[in-house]
Short mmCIF file of N, CA, C and O and ligand atoms in Angstrom, two decimals:
data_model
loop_
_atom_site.label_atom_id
_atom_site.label_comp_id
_atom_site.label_asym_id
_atom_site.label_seq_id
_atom_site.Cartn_x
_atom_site.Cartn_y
_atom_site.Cartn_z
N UNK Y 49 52.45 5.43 -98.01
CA UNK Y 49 52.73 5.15 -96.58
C UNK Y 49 51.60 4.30 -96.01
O UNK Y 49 50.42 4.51 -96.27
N UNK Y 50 52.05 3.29 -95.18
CA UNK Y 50 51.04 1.99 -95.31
C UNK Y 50 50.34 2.03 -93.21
O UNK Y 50 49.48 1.39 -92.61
N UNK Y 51 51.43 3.27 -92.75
CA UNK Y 51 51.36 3.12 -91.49
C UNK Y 51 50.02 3.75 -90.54
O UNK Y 51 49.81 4.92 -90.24
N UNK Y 52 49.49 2.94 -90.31
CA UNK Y 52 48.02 2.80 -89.58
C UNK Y 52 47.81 4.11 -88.72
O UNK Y 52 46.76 4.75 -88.66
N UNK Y 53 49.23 4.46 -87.95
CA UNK Y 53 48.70 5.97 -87.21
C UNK Y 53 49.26 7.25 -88.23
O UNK Y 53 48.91 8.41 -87.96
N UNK Y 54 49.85 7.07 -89.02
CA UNK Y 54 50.09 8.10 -89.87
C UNK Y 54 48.80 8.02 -90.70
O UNK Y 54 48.71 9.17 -91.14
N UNK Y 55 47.85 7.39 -91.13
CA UNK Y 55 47.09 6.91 -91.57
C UNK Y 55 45.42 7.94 -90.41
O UNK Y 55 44.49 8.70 -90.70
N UNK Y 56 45.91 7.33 -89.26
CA UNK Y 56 44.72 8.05 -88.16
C UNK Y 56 44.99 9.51 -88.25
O UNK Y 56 44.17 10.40 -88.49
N UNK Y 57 46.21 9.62 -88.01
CA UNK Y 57 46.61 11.57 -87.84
C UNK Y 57 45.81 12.20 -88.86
O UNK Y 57 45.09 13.16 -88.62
N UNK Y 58 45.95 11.55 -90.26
CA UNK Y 58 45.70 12.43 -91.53
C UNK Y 58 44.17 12.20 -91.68
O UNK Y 58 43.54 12.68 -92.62
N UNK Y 59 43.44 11.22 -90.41
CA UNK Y 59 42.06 11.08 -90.85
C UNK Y 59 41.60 10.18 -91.45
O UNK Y 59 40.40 9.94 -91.50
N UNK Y 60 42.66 9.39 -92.11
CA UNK Y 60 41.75 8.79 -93.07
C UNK Y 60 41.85 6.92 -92.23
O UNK Y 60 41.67 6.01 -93.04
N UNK Y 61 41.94 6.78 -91.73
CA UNK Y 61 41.25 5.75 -90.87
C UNK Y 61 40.60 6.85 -89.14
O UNK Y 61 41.32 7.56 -88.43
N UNK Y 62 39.20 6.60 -89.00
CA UNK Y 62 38.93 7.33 -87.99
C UNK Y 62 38.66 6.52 -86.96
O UNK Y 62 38.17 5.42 -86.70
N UNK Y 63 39.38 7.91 -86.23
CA UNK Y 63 39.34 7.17 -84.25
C UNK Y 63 39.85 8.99 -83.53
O UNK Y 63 40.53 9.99 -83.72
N UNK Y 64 38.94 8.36 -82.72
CA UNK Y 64 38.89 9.77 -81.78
C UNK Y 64 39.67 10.26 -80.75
O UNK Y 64 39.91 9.81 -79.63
N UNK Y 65 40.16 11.62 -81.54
CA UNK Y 65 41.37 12.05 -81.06
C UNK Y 65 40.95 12.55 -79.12
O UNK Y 65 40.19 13.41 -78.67
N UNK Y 66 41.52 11.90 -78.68
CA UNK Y 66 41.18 12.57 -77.38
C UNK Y 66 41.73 13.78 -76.85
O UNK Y 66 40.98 14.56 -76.28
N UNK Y 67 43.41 14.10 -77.03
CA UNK Y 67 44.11 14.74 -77.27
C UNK Y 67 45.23 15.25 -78.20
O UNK Y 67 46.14 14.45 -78.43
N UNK Y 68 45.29 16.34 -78.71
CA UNK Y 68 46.00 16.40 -79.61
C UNK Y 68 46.89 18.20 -79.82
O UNK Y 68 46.37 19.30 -79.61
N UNK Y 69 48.15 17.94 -80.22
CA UNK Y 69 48.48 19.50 -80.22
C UNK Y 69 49.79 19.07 -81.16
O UNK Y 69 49.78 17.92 -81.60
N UNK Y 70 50.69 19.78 -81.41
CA UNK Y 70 51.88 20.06 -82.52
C UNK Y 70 52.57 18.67 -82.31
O UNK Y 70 53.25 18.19 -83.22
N UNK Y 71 52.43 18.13 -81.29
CA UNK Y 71 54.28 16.89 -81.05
C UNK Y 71 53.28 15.59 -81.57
O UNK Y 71 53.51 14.84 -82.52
N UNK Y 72 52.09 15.59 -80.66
CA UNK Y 72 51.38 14.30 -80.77
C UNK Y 72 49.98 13.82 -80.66
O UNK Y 72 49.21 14.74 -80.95
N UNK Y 73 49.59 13.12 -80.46
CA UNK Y 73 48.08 12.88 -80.26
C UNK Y 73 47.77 11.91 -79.55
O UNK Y 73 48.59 11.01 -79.67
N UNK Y 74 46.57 11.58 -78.55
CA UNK Y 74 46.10 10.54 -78.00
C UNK Y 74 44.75 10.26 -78.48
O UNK Y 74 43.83 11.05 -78.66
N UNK Y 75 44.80 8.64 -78.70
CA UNK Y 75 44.05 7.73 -79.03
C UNK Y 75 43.65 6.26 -78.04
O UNK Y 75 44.44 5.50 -77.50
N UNK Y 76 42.07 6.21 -78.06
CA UNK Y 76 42.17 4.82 -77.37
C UNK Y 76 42.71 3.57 -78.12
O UNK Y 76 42.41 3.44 -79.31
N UNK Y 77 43.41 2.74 -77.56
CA UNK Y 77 43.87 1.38 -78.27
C UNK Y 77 42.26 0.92 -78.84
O UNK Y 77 41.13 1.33 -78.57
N UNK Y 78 42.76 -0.05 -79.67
CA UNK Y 78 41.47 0.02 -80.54
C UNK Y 78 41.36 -1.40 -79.62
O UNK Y 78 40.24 -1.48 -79.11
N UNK Y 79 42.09 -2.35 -79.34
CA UNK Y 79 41.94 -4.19 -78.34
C UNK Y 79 42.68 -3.64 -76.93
O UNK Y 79 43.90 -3.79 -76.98
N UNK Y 80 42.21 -3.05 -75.74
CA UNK Y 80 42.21 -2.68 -75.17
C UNK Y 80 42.86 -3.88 -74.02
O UNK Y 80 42.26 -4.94 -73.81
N UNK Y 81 44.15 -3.52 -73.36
CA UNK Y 81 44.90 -4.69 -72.14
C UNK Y 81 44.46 -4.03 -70.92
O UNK Y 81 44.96 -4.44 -69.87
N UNK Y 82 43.80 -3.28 -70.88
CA UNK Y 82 43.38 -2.59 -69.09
C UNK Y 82 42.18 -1.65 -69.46
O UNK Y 82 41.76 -1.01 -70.42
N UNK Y 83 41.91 -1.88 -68.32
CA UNK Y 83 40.18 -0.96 -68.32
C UNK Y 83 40.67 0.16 -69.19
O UNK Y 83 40.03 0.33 -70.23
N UNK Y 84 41.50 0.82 -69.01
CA UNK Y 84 42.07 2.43 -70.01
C UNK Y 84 43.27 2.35 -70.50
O UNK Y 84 44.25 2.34 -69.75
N UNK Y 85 43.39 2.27 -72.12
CA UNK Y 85 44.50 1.65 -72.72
C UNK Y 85 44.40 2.66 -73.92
O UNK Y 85 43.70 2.33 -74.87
N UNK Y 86 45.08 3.90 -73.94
CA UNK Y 86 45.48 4.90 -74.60
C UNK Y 86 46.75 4.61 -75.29
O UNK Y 86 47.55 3.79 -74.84
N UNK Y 87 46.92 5.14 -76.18
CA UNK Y 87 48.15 5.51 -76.95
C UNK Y 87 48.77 6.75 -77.21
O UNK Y 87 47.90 7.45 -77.74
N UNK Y 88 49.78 7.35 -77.11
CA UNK Y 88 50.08 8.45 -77.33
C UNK Y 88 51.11 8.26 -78.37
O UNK Y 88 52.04 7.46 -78.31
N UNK Y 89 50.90 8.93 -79.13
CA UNK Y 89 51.61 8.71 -80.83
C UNK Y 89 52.10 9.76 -80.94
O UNK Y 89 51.36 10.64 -80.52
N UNK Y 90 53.70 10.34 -81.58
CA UNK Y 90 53.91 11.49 -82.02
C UNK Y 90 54.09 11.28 -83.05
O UNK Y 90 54.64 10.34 -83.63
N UNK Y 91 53.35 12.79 -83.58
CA UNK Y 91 53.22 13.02 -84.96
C UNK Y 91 54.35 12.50 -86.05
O UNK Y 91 53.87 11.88 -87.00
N UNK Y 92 55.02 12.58 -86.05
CA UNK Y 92 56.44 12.17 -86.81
C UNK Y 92 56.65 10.99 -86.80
O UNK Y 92 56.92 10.55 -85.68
N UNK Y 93 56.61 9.90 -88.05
CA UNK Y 93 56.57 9.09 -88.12
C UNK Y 93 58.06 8.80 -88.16
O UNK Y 93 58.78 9.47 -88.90
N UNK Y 94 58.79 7.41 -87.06
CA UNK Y 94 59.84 7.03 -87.16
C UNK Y 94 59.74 6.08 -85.96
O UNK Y 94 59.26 6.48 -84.90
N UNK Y 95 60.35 4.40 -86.16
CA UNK Y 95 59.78 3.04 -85.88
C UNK Y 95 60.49 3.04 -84.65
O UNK Y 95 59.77 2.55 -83.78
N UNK Y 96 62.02 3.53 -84.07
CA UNK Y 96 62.06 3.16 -83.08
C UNK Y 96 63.14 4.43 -82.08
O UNK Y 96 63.83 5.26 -82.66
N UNK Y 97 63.06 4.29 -80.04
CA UNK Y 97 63.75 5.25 -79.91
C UNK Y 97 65.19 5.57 -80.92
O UNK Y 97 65.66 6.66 -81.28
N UNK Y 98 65.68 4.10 -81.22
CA UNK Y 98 66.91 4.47 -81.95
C UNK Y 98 66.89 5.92 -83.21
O UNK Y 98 67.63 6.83 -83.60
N UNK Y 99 65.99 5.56 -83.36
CA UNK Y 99 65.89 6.33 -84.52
C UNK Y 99 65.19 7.87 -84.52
O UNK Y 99 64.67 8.33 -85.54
N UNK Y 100 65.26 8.56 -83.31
CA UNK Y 100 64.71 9.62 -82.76
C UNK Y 100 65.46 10.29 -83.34
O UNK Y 100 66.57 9.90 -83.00
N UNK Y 101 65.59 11.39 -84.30
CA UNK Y 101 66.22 12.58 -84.49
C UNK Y 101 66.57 13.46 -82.85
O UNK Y 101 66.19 12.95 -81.80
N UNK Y 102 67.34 14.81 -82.87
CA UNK Y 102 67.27 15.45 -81.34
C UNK Y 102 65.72 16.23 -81.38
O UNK Y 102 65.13 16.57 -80.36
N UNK Y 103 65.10 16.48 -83.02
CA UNK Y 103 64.08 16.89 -82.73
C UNK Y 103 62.86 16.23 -81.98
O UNK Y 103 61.90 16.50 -81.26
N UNK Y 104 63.38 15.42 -82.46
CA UNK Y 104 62.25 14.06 -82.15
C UNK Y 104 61.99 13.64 -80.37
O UNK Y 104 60.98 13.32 -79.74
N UNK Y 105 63.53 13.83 -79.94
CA UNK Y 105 63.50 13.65 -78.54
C UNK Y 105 62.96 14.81 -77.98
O UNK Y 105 62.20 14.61 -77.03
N UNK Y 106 63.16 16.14 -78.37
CA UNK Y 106 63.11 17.13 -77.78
C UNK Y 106 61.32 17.30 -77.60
O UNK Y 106 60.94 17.71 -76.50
N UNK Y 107 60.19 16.98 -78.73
CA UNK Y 107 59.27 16.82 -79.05
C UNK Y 107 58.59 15.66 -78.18
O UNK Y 107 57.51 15.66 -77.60
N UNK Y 108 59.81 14.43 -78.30
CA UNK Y 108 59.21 13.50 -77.21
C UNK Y 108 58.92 14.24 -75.78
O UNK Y 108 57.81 14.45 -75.28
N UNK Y 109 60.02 14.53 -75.32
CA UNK Y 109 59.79 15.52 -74.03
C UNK Y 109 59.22 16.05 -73.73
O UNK Y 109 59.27 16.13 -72.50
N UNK Y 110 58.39 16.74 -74.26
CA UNK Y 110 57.65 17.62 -74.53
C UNK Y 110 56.17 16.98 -73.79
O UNK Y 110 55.52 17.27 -72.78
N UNK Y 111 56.02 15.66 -75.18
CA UNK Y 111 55.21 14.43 -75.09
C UNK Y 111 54.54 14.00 -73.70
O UNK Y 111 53.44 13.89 -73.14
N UNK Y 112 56.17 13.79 -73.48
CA UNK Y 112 56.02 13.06 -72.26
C UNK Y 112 55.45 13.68 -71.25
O UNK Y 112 54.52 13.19 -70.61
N UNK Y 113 55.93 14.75 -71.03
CA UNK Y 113 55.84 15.88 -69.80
C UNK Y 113 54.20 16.23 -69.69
O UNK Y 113 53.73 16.63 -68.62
N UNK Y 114 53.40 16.05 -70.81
CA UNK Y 114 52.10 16.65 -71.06
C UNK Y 114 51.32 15.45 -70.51
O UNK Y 114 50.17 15.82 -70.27
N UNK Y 115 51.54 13.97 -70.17
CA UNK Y 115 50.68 13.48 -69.96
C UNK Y 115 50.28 13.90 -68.60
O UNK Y 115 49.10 14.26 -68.50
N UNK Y 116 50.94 13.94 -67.60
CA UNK Y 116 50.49 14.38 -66.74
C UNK Y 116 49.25 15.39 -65.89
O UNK Y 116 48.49 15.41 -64.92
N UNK Y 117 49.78 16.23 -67.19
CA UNK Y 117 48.73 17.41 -67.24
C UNK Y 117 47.31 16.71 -67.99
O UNK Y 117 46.66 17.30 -68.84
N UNK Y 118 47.15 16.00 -67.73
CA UNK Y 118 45.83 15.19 -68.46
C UNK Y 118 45.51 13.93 -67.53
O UNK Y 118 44.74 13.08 -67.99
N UNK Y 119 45.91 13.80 -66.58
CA UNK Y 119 45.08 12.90 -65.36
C UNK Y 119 44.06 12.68 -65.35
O UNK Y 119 43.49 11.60 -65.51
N UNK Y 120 43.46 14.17 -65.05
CA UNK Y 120 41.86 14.13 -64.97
C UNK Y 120 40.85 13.46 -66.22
O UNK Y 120 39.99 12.58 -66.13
N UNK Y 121 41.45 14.49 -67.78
CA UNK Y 121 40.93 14.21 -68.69
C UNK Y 121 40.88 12.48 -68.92
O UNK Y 121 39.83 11.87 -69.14
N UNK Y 122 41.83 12.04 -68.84
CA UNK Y 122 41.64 10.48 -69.29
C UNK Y 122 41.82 9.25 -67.83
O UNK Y 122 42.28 8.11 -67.82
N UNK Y 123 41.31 10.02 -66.86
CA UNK Y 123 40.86 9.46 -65.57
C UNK Y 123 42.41 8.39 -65.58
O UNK Y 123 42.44 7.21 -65.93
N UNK Y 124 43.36 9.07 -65.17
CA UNK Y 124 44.28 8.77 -64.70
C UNK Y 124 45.09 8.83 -63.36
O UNK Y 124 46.18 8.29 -63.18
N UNK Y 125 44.37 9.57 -62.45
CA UNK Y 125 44.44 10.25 -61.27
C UNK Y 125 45.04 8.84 -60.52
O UNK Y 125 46.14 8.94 -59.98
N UNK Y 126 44.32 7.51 -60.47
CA UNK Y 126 45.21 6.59 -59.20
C UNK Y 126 46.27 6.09 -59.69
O UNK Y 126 46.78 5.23 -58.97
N UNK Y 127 46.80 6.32 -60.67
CA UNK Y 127 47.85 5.95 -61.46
C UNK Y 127 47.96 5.48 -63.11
O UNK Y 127 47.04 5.60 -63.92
N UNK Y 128 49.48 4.87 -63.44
CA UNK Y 128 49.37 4.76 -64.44
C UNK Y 128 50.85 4.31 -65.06
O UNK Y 128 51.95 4.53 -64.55
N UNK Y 129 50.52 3.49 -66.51
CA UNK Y 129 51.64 2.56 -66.30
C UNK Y 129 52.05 3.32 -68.16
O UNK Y 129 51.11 3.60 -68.90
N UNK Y 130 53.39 3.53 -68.60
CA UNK Y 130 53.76 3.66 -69.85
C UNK Y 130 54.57 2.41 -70.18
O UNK Y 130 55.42 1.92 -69.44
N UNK Y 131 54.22 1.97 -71.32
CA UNK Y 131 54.95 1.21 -72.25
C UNK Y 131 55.51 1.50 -73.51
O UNK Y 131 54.68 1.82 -74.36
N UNK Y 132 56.61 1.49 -73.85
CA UNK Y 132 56.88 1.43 -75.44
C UNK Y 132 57.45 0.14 -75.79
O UNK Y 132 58.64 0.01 -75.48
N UNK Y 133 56.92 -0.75 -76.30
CA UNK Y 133 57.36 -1.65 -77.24
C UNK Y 133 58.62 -1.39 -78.41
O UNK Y 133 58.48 -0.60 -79.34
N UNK Y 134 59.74 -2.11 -78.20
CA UNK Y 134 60.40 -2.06 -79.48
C UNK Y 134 61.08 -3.08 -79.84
O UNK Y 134 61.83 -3.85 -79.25
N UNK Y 135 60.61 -2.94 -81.22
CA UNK Y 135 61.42 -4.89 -81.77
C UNK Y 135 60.23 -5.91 -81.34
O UNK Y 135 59.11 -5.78 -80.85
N UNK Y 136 61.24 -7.26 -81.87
CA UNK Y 136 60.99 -8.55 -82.10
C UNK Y 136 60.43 -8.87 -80.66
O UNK Y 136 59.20 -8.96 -80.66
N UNK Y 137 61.14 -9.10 -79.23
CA UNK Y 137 60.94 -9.91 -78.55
C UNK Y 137 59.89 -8.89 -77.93
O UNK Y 137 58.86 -9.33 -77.42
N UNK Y 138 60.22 -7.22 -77.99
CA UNK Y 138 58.28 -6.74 -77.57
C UNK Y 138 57.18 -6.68 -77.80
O UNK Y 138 56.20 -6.31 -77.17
N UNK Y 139 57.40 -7.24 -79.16
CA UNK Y 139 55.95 -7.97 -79.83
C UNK Y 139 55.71 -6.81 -80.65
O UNK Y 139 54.62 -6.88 -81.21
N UNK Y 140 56.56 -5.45 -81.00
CA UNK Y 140 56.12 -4.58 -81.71
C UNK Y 140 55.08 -4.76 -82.73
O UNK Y 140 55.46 -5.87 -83.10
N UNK Y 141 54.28 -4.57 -83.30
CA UNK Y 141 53.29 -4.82 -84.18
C UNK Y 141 53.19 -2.93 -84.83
O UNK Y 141 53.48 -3.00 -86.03
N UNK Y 142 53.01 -1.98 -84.59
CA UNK Y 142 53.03 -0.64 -85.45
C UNK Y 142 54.70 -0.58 -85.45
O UNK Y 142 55.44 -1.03 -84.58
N UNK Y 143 55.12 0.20 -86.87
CA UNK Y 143 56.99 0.63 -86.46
C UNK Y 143 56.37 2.11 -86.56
O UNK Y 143 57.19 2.94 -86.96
N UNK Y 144 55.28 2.55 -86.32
CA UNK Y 144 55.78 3.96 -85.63
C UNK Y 144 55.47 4.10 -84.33
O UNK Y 144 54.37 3.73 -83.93
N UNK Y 145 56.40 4.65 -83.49
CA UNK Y 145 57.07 4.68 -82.09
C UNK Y 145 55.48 5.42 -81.14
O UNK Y 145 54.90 6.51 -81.14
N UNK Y 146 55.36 4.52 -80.68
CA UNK Y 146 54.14 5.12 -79.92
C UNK Y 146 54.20 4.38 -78.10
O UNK Y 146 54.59 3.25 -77.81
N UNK Y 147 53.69 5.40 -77.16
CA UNK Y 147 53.79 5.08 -75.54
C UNK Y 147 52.24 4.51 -75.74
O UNK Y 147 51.20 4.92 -76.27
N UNK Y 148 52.75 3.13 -74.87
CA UNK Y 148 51.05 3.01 -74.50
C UNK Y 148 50.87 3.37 -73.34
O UNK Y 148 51.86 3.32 -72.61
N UNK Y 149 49.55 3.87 -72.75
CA UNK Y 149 49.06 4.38 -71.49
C UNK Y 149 48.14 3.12 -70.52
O UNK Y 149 47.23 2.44 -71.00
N UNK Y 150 48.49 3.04 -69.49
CA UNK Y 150 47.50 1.56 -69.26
C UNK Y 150 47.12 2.06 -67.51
O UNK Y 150 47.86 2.37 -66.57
N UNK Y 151 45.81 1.97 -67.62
CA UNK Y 151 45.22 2.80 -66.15
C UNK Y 151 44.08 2.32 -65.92
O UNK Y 151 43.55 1.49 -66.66
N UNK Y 152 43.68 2.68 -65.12
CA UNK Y 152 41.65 2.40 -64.70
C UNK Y 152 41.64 1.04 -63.70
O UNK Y 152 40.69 0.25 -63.68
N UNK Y 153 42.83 0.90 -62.88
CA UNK Y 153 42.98 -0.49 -62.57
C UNK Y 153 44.04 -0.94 -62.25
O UNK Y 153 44.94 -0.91 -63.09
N UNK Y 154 44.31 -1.55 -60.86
CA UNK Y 154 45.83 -1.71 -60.06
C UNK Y 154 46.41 -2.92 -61.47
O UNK Y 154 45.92 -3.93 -61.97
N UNK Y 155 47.53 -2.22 -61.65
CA UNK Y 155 48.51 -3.09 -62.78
C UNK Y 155 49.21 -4.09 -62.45
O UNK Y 155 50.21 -3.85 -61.77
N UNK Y 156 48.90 -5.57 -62.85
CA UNK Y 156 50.13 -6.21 -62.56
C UNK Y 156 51.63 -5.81 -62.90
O UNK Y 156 51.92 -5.12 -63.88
N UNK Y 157 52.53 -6.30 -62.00
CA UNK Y 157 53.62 -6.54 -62.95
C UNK Y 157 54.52 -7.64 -62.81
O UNK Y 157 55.53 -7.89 -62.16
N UNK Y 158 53.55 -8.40 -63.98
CA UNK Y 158 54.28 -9.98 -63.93
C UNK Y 158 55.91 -10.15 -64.50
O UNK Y 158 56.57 -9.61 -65.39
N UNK Y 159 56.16 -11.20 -63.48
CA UNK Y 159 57.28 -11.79 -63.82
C UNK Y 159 57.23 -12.73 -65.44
O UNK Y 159 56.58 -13.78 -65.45
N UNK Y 160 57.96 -12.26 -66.76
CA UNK Y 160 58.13 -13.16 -67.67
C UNK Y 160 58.41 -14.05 -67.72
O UNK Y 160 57.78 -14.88 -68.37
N UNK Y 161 59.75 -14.37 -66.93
CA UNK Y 161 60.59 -15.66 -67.60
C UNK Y 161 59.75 -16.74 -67.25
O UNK Y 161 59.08 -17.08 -66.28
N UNK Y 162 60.04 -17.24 -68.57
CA UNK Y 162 59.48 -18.90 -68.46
C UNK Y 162 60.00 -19.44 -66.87
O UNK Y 162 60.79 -18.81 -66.17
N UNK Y 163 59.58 -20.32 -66.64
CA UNK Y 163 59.67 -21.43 -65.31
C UNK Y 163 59.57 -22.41 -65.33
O UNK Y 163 59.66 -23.06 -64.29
P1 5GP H 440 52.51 -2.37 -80.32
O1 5GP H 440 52.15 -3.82 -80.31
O2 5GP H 440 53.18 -1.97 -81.63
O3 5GP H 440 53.27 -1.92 -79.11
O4 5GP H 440 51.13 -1.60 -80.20
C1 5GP H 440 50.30 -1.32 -81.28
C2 5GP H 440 48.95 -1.05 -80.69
O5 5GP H 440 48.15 -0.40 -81.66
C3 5GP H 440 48.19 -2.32 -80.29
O6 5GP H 440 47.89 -2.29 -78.90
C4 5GP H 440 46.94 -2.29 -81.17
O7 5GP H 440 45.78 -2.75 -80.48
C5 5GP H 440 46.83 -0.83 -81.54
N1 5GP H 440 46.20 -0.58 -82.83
C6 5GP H 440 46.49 -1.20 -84.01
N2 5GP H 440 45.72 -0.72 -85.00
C7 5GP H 440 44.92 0.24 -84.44
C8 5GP H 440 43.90 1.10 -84.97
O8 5GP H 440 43.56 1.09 -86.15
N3 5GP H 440 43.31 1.96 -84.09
C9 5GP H 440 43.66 2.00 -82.76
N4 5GP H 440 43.01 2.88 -82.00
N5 5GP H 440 44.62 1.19 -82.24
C10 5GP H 440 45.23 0.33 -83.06
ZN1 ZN H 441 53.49 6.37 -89.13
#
């Protein structure tokens, strides 16, 4: 298995778990897009929502629901922006399914389309 956070979970590339419990774990992005650019990875490796088992969602949920409860810890308190990338045109680069966290700093939110 060649995948970089299945790879972090098991240790053997190291980076510091900030949070971590049964569904998932948080990590800082290693090229950071905002002053605080976390990742939250669940454990279970699988590349996209399509491909969520019900465990997987149920675990996501779980996921999801917990960031909150961690404001303080990863100085999230004035807000905070989630991303998941999936596919070609989101620039995916890992196929295992991970939220990015993006905070520390009023967020744009630019308009894409070309002009
Ligand atoms: P994606 O482009 O797939 O949505 O996001 C993948 C993210 O993983 C990128 O923001 C990239 O900087 C981050 N990343 C890739 N390799 C590593 C690594 O080895 N350690 C950490 N902490 N982040 C990584
Ligand atoms: Zn993986």
């Amino acid at each position: 298995m060649s995948c970089v956070f299945c790879k972090i979970l098991k240790g053997e590339i190291p980076s510091e778990k900030l949070y971590e419990d049964e569904d998932m774990f948080i990590i800082r992005d290693i090229d950071p897009k905002a002053e605080k650019h976390y990742l939250m990875i669940p454990k279970r490796h699988y590349k996209l929502i399509a491909d969520m088992t019900k465990e997987d969602g149920l675990a996501f949920q779980r996921a999801i629901r917990k960031i909150p409860t961690l404001t303080e810890n990863l100085g999230l308190q004035s807000g905070y922006r989630l991303v998941i990338n999936q596919g070609d045109d989101a620039g995916q680069t890992v196929f295992h399914l991970h939220v990015h966290i993006l905070a520390g700093q009023p967020l744009d939110f630019p308009d894409l389309r070309k002009k």
